[in-house]
Short mmCIF file of C-alpha atoms in Angstrom, two decimals:
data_model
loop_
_atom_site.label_atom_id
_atom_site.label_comp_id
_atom_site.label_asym_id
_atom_site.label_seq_id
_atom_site.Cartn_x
_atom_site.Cartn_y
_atom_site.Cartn_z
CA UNK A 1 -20.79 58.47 -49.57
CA UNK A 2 -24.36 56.79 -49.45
CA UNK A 3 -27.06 58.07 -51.42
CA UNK A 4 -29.47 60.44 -48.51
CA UNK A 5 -32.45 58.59 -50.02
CA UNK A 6 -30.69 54.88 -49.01
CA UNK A 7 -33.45 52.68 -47.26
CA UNK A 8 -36.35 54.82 -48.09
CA UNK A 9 -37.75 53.59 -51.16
CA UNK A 10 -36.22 51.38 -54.03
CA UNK A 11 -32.70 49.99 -54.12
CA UNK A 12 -30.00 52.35 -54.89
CA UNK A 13 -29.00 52.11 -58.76
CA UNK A 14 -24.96 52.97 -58.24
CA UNK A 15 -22.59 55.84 -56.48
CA UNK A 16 -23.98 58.57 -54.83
CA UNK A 17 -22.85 61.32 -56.96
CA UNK A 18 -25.78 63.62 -57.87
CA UNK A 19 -25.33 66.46 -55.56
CA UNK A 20 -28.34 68.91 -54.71
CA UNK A 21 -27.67 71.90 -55.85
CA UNK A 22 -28.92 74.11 -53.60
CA UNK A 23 -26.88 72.82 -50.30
CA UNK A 24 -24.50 70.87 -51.73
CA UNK A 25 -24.57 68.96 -48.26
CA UNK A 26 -26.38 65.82 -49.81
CA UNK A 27 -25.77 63.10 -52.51
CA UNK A 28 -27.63 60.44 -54.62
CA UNK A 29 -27.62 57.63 -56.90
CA UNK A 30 -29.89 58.88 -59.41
CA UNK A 31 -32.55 61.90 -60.07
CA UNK A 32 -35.54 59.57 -59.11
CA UNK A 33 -34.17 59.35 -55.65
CA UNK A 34 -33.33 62.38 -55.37
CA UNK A 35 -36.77 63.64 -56.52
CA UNK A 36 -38.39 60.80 -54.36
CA UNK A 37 -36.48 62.16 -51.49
CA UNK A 38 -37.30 66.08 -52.04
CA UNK A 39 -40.33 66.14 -49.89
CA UNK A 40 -37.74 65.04 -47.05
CA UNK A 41 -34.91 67.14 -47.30
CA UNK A 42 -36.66 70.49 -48.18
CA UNK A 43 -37.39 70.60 -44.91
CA UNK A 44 -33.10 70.82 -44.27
CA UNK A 45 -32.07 72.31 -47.32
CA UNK A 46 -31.80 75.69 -46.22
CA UNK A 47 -30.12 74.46 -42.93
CA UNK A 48 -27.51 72.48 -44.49
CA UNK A 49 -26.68 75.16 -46.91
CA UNK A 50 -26.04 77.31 -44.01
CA UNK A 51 -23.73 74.82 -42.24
CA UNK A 52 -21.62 74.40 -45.52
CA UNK A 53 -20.73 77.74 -45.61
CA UNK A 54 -18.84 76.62 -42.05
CA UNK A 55 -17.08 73.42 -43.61
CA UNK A 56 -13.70 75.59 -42.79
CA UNK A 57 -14.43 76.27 -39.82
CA UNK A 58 -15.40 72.87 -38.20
CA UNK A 59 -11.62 71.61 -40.42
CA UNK A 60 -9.45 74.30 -38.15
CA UNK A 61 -7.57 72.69 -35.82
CA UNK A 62 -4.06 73.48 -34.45
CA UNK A 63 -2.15 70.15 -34.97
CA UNK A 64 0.37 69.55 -37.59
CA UNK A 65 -1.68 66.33 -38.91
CA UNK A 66 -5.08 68.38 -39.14
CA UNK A 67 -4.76 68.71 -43.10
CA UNK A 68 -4.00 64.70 -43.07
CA UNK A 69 -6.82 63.78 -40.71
CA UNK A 70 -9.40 66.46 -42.22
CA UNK A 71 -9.17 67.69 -46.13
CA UNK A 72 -7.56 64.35 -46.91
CA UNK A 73 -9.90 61.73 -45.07
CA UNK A 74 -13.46 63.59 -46.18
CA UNK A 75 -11.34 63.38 -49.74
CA UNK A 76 -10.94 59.51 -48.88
CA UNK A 77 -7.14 60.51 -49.70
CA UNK A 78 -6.34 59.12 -45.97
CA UNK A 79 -8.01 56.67 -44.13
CA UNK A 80 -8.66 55.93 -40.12
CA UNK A 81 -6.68 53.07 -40.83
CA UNK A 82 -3.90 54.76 -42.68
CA UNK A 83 -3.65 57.77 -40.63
CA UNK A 84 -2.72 54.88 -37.28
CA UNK A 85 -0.76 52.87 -39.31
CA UNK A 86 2.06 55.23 -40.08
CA UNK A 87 2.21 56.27 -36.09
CA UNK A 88 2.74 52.37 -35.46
CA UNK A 89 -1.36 52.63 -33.40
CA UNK A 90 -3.32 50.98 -36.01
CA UNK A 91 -5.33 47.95 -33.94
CA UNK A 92 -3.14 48.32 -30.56
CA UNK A 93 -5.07 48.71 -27.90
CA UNK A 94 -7.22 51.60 -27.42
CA UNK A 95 -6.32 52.94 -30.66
CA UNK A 96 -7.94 49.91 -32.04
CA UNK A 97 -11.39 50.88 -32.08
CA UNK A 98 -10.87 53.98 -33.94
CA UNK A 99 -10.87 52.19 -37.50
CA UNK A 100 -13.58 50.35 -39.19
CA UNK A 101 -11.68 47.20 -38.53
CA UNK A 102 -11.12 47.74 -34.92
CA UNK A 103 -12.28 45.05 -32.33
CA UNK A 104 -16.47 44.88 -31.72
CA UNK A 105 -17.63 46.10 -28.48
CA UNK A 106 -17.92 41.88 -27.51
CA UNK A 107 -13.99 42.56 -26.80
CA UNK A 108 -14.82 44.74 -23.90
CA UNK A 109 -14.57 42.17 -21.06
CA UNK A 110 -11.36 41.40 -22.47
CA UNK A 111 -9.68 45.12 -22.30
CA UNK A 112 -8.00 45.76 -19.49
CA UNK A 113 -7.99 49.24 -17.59
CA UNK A 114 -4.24 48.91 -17.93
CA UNK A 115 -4.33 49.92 -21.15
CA UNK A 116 -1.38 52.15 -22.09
CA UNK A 117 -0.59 55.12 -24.77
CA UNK A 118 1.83 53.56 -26.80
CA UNK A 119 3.48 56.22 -27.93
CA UNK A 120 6.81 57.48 -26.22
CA UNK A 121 6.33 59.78 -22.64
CA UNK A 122 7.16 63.12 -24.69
CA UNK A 123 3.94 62.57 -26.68
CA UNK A 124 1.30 61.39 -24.73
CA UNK A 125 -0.31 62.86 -20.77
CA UNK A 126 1.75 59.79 -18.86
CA UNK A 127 2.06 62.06 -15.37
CA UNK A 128 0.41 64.09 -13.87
CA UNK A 129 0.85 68.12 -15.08
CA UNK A 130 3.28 70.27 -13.95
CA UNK A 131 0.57 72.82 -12.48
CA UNK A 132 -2.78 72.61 -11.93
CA UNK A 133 -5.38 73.54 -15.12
CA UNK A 134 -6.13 77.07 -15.61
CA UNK A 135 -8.66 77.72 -17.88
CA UNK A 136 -8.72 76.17 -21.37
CA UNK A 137 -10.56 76.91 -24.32
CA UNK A 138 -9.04 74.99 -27.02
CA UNK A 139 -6.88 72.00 -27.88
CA UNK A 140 -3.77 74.35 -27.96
CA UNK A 141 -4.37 75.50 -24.45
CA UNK A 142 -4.66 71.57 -23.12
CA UNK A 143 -1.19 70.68 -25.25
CA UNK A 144 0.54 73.62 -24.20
CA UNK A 145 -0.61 72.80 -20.35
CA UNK A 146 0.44 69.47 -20.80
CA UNK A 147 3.32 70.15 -22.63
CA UNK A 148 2.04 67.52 -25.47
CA UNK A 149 4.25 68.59 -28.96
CA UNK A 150 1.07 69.20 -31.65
CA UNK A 151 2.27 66.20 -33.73
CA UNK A 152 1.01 63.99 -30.95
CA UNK A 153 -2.20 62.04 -32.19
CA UNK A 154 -3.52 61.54 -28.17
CA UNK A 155 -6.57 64.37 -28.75
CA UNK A 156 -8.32 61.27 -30.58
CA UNK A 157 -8.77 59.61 -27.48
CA UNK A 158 -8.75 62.70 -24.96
CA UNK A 159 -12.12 63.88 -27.08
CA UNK A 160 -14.18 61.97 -23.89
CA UNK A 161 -12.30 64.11 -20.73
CA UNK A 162 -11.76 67.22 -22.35
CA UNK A 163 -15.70 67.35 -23.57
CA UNK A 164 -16.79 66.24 -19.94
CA UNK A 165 -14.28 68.90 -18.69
CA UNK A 166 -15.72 72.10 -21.46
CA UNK A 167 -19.38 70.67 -20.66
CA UNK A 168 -18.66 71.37 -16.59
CA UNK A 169 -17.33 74.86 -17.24
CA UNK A 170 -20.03 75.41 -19.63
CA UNK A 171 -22.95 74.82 -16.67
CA UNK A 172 -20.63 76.40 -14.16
CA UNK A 173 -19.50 73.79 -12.03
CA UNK A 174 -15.66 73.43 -13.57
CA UNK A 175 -13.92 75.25 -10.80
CA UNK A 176 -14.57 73.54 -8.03
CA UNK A 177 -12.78 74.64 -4.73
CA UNK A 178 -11.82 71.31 -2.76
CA UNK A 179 -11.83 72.97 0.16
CA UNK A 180 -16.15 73.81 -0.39
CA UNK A 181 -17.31 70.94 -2.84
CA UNK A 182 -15.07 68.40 -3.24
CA UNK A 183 -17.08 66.06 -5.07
CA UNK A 184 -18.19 66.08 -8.59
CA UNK A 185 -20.84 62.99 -9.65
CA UNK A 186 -21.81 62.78 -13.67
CA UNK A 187 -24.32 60.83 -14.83
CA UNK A 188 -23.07 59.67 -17.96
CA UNK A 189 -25.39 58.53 -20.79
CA UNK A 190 -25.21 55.88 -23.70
CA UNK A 191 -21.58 54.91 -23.42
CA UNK A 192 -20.25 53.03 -26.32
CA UNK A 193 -16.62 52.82 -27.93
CA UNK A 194 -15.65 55.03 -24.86
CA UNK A 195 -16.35 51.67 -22.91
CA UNK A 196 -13.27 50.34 -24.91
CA UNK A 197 -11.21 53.04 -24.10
CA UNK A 198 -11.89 53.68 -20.25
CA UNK A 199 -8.51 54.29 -19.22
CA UNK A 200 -8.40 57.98 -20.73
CA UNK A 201 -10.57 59.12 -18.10
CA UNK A 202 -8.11 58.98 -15.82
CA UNK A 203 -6.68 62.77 -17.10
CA UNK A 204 -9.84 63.83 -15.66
CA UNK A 205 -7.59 63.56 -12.05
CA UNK A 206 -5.70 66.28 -13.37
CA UNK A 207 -8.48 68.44 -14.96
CA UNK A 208 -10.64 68.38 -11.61
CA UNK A 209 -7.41 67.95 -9.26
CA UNK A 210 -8.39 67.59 -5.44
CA UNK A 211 -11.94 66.72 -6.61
CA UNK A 212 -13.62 63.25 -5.90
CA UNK A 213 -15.19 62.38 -9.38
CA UNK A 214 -18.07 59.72 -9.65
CA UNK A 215 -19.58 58.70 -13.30
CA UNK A 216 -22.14 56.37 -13.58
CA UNK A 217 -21.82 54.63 -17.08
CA UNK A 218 -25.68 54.18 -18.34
CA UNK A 219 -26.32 52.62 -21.29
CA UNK A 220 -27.51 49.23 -23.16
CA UNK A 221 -24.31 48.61 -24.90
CA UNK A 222 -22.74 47.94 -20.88
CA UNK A 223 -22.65 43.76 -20.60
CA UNK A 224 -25.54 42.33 -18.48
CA UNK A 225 -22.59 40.52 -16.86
CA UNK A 226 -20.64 43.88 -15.65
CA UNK A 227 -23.84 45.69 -14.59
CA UNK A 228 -23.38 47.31 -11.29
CA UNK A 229 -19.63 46.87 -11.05
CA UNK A 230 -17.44 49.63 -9.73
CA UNK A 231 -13.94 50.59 -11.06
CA UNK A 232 -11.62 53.08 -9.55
CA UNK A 233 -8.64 55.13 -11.90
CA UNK A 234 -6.28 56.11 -9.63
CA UNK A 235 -3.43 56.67 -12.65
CA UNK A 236 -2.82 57.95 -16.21
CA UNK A 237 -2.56 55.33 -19.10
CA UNK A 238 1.33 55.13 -19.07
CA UNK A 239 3.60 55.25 -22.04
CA UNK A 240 6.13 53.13 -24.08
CA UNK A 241 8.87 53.92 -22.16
CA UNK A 242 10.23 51.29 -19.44
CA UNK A 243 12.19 53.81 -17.89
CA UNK A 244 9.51 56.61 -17.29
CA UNK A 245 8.31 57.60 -13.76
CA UNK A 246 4.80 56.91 -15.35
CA UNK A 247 5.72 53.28 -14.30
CA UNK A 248 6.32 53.84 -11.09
CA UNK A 249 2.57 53.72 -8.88
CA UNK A 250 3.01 56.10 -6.33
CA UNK A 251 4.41 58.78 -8.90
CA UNK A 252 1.49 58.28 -10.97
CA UNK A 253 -1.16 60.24 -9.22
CA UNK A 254 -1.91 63.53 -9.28
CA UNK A 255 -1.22 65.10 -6.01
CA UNK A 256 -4.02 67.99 -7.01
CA UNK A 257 -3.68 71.17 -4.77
CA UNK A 258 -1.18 72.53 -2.15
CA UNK A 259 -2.88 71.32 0.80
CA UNK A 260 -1.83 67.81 -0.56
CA UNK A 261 -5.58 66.65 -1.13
CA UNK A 262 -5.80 64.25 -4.40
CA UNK A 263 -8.45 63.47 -6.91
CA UNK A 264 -10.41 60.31 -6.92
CA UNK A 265 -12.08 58.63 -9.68
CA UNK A 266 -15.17 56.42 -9.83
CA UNK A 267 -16.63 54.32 -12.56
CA UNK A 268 -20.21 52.57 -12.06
CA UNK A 269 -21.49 50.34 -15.16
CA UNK A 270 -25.26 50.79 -15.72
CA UNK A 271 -26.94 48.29 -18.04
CA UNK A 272 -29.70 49.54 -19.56
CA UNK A 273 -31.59 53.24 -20.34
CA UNK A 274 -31.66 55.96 -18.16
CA UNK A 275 -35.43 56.26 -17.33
CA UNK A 276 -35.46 52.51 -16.14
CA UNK A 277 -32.18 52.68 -13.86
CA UNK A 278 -32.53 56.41 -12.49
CA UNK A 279 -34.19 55.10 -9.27
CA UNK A 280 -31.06 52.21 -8.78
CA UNK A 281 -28.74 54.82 -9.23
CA UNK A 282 -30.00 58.12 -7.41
CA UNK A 283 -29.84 56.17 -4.22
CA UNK A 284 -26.23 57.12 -4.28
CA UNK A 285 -25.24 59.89 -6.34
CA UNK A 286 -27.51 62.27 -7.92
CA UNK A 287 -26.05 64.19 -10.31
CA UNK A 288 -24.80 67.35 -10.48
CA UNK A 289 -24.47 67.70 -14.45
CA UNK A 290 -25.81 64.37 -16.80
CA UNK A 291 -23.67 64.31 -20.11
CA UNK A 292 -24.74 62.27 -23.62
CA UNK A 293 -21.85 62.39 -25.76
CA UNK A 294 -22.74 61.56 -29.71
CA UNK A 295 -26.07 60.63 -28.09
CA UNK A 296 -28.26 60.67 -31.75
CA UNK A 297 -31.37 62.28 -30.21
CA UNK A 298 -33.13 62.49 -32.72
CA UNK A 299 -32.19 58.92 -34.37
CA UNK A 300 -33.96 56.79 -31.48
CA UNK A 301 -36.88 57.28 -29.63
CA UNK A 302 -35.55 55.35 -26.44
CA UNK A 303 -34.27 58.97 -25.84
CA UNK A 304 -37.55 60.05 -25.08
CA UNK A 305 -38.63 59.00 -21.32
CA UNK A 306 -34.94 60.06 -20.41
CA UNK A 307 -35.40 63.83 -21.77
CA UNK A 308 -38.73 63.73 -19.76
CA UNK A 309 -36.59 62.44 -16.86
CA UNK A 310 -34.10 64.58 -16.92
CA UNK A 311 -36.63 67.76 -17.20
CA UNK A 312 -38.35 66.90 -14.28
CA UNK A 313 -35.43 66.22 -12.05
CA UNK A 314 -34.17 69.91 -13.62
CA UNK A 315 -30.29 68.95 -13.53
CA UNK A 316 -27.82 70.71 -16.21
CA UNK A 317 -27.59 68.31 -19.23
CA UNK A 318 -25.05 68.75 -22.13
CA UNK A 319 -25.55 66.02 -25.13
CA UNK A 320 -22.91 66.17 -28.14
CA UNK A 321 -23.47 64.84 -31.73
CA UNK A 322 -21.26 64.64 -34.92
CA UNK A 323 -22.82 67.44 -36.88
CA UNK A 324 -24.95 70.51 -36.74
CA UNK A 325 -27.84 69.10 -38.08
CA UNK A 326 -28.23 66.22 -35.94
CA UNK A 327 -27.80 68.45 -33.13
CA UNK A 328 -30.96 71.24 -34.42
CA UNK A 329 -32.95 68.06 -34.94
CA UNK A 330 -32.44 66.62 -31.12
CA UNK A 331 -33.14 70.24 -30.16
CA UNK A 332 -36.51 69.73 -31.51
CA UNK A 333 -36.94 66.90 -29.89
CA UNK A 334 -35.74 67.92 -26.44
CA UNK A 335 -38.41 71.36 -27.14
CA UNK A 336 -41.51 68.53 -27.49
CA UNK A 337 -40.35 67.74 -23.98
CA UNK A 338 -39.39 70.69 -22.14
CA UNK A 339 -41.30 73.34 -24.23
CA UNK A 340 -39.29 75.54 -23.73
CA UNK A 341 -35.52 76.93 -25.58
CA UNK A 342 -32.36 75.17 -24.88
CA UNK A 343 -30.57 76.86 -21.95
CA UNK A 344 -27.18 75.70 -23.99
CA UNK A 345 -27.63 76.59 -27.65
CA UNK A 346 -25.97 74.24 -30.54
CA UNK A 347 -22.69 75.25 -30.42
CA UNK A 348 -19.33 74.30 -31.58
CA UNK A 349 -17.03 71.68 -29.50
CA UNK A 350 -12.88 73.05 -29.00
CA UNK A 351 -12.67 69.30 -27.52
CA UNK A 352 -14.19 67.51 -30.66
CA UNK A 353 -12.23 64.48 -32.31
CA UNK A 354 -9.75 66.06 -34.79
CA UNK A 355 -10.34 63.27 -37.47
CA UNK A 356 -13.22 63.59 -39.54
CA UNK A 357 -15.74 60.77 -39.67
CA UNK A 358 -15.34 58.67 -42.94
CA UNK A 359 -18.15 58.07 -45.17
CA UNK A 360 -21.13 60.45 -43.59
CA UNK A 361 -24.32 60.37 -44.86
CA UNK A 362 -23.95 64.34 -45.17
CA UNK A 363 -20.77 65.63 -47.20
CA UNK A 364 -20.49 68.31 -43.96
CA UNK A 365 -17.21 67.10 -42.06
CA UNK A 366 -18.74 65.11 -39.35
CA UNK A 367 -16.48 64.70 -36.26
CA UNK A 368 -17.17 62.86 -32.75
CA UNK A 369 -18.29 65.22 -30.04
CA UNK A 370 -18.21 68.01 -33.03
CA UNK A 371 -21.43 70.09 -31.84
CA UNK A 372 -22.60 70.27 -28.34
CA UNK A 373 -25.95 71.40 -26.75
CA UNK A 374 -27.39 71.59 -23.38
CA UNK A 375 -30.67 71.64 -21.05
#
């Protein structure tokens, strides 16, 4: 864990193991950083020391790895690495970029869209379901749906649909009738490692079945050289198996309601921030819901002219970051903008990653997606 006062005064004299006593959220090197750093963090303390007292709360999950991918990896007792290794996923593919030694985001003109599971057909979302969605509030609901065993390690990767899919319900536009509204257009901000694993948006044909979905990808980390280009998911990343149906292209859509109507995906790469491509992209599809997921607010102030943006065009936004904290400190942010409360308050994500961040700057478990928020 780094010392919280890293970077804001002199160099760090060793392990950050000096814990403040009060929250217990924070760590240093030594007692003149911490005191150094006291006229910061008293502004958090009290904060923090509430969110520790929900440390068991944000660890409950319903999988039988959660103790291994929780407890054990905030108790660097497991690693990212460790954790794929032993399910035969450590650098393959998409799994590849959730490790510290995963591939840089310069690999993503070499990834292809065909990238698969890896993992055998009984543990990963290969086909389409068995029935259309009903309702669902939690990881266990989504396995049980997809009749996914809860040894299977796919929620690390099905964190980006199933957040996109809680953040629709949660403005009220997850149940859409194809037969009223049969399209669905996100605009999708500040992409990054989700750019590396594209093909898991695909389930979103079977979590908006009959529904024509169009995201526009906005966001600097996009290549200049893919800016503006289009790409359609028409299937599920397939398993392992040669065998499966999965492999077979016209079984590999989702035929999405009785009337025979089927879902339709749409990717558009952005380049760039928000505020300066909004006009490019409206001339399309404006957006009925825009979605940041682990957008860090409050970290950079390029954020800024897209809050304003977004408050003035008055569409339902939903942003996500890894803790609590960094989610109350964007909400200050977005209230400098909007004056006004947050129509979504900071609330816990079902659909967060279920394997702890390693080595946060807060010792609060910090997940992907963990706390969600919306204007």
């Amino acid at each position: 864990m780094e010392c919280a006062a890293k970077g804001s005064g002199g160099r760090c004299g060793g392990a950050a193991t000096r814990l403040c006593a009060r929250c217990e959220a924070v760590a240093y090197c030594s007692l003149s950083h911490q005191i150094a750093h006291w006229t910061r963090h008293k502004h958090e303390c009290d904060r923090l020391q509430q969110q520790m007292k929900s440390v068991q709360v944000l660890n409950e999950f319903p999988f039988t790895f959660s103790l291994e991918a929780t407890f054990q990896v905030c108790a660097k007792r497991e690693t990212r690495c460790s954790f794929l290794s032993r399910r035969g996923l450590h650098q393959v593919r998409m799994w590849m970029h959730e490790c510290r030694c995963g591939a840089s985001f310069a690999s993503f003109d070499c990834l292809g869209l065909d990238s698969g599971w890896d993992l055998p057909s009984i543990l990963c979302p290969c086909c389409g379901p068995k029935s259309p969605a009903e309702q669902l509030h939690s990881w266990r609901d989504y396995y049980k749906w997809r009749c996914i065993p809860l040894d299977s390690p796919v929620a690390l990767l099905l964190q980006w649909p199933l957040t996109i899919y809680h953040a629709a319900r949660l403005v009220g536009i997850a149940a859409l009738n194809p037969e009223t509204s049969d399209k669905l257009c996100i605009h999708y901000l500040g992409p990054e490692k989700e750019l590396l694993q594209l093909a898991v948006f695909g389930e979103l044909l079977a979590l908006f079945p009959g529904v024509n979905i169009h995201i526009e990808l906005v966001g600097p980390a996009i290549p200049p050289q893919r800016d503006g280009e289009k790409i359609i998911i028409s299937k599920y990343p397939c398993c392992n198996e040669d065998n499966c149906e999965c492999k077979i292209a016209s079984k590999n859509t989702f035929l999405g309601t009785q009337s025979g109507s089927t879902s339709a995906l749409t990717l558009q790469l952005w380049q760039g921030f928000y505020h300066d491509r909004y006009r490019d992209i409206v001339k399309d599809s404006f957006p009925h819901i825009v979605i940041a997921l682990n957008g860090g607010i409050a970290a950079y102030s390029s954020w800024l002219p897209s809050i304003e943006l977004i408050e003035k065009i008055d569409t339902p936004a939903v942003f996500t970051d890894y803790c609590e904290e960094a989610c109350h400190l964007a909400a200050s942010c977005i209230k400098t903008v909007s004056e006004r409360p947050l129509k979504i308050p900071v609330q816990l994500n079902p659909f967060r990653q279920p394997m702890a961040v390693e080595d946060s700057v807060l010792l609060l478990p910090c997940y992907s997606n963990c706390f969600l928020f919306g204007m």
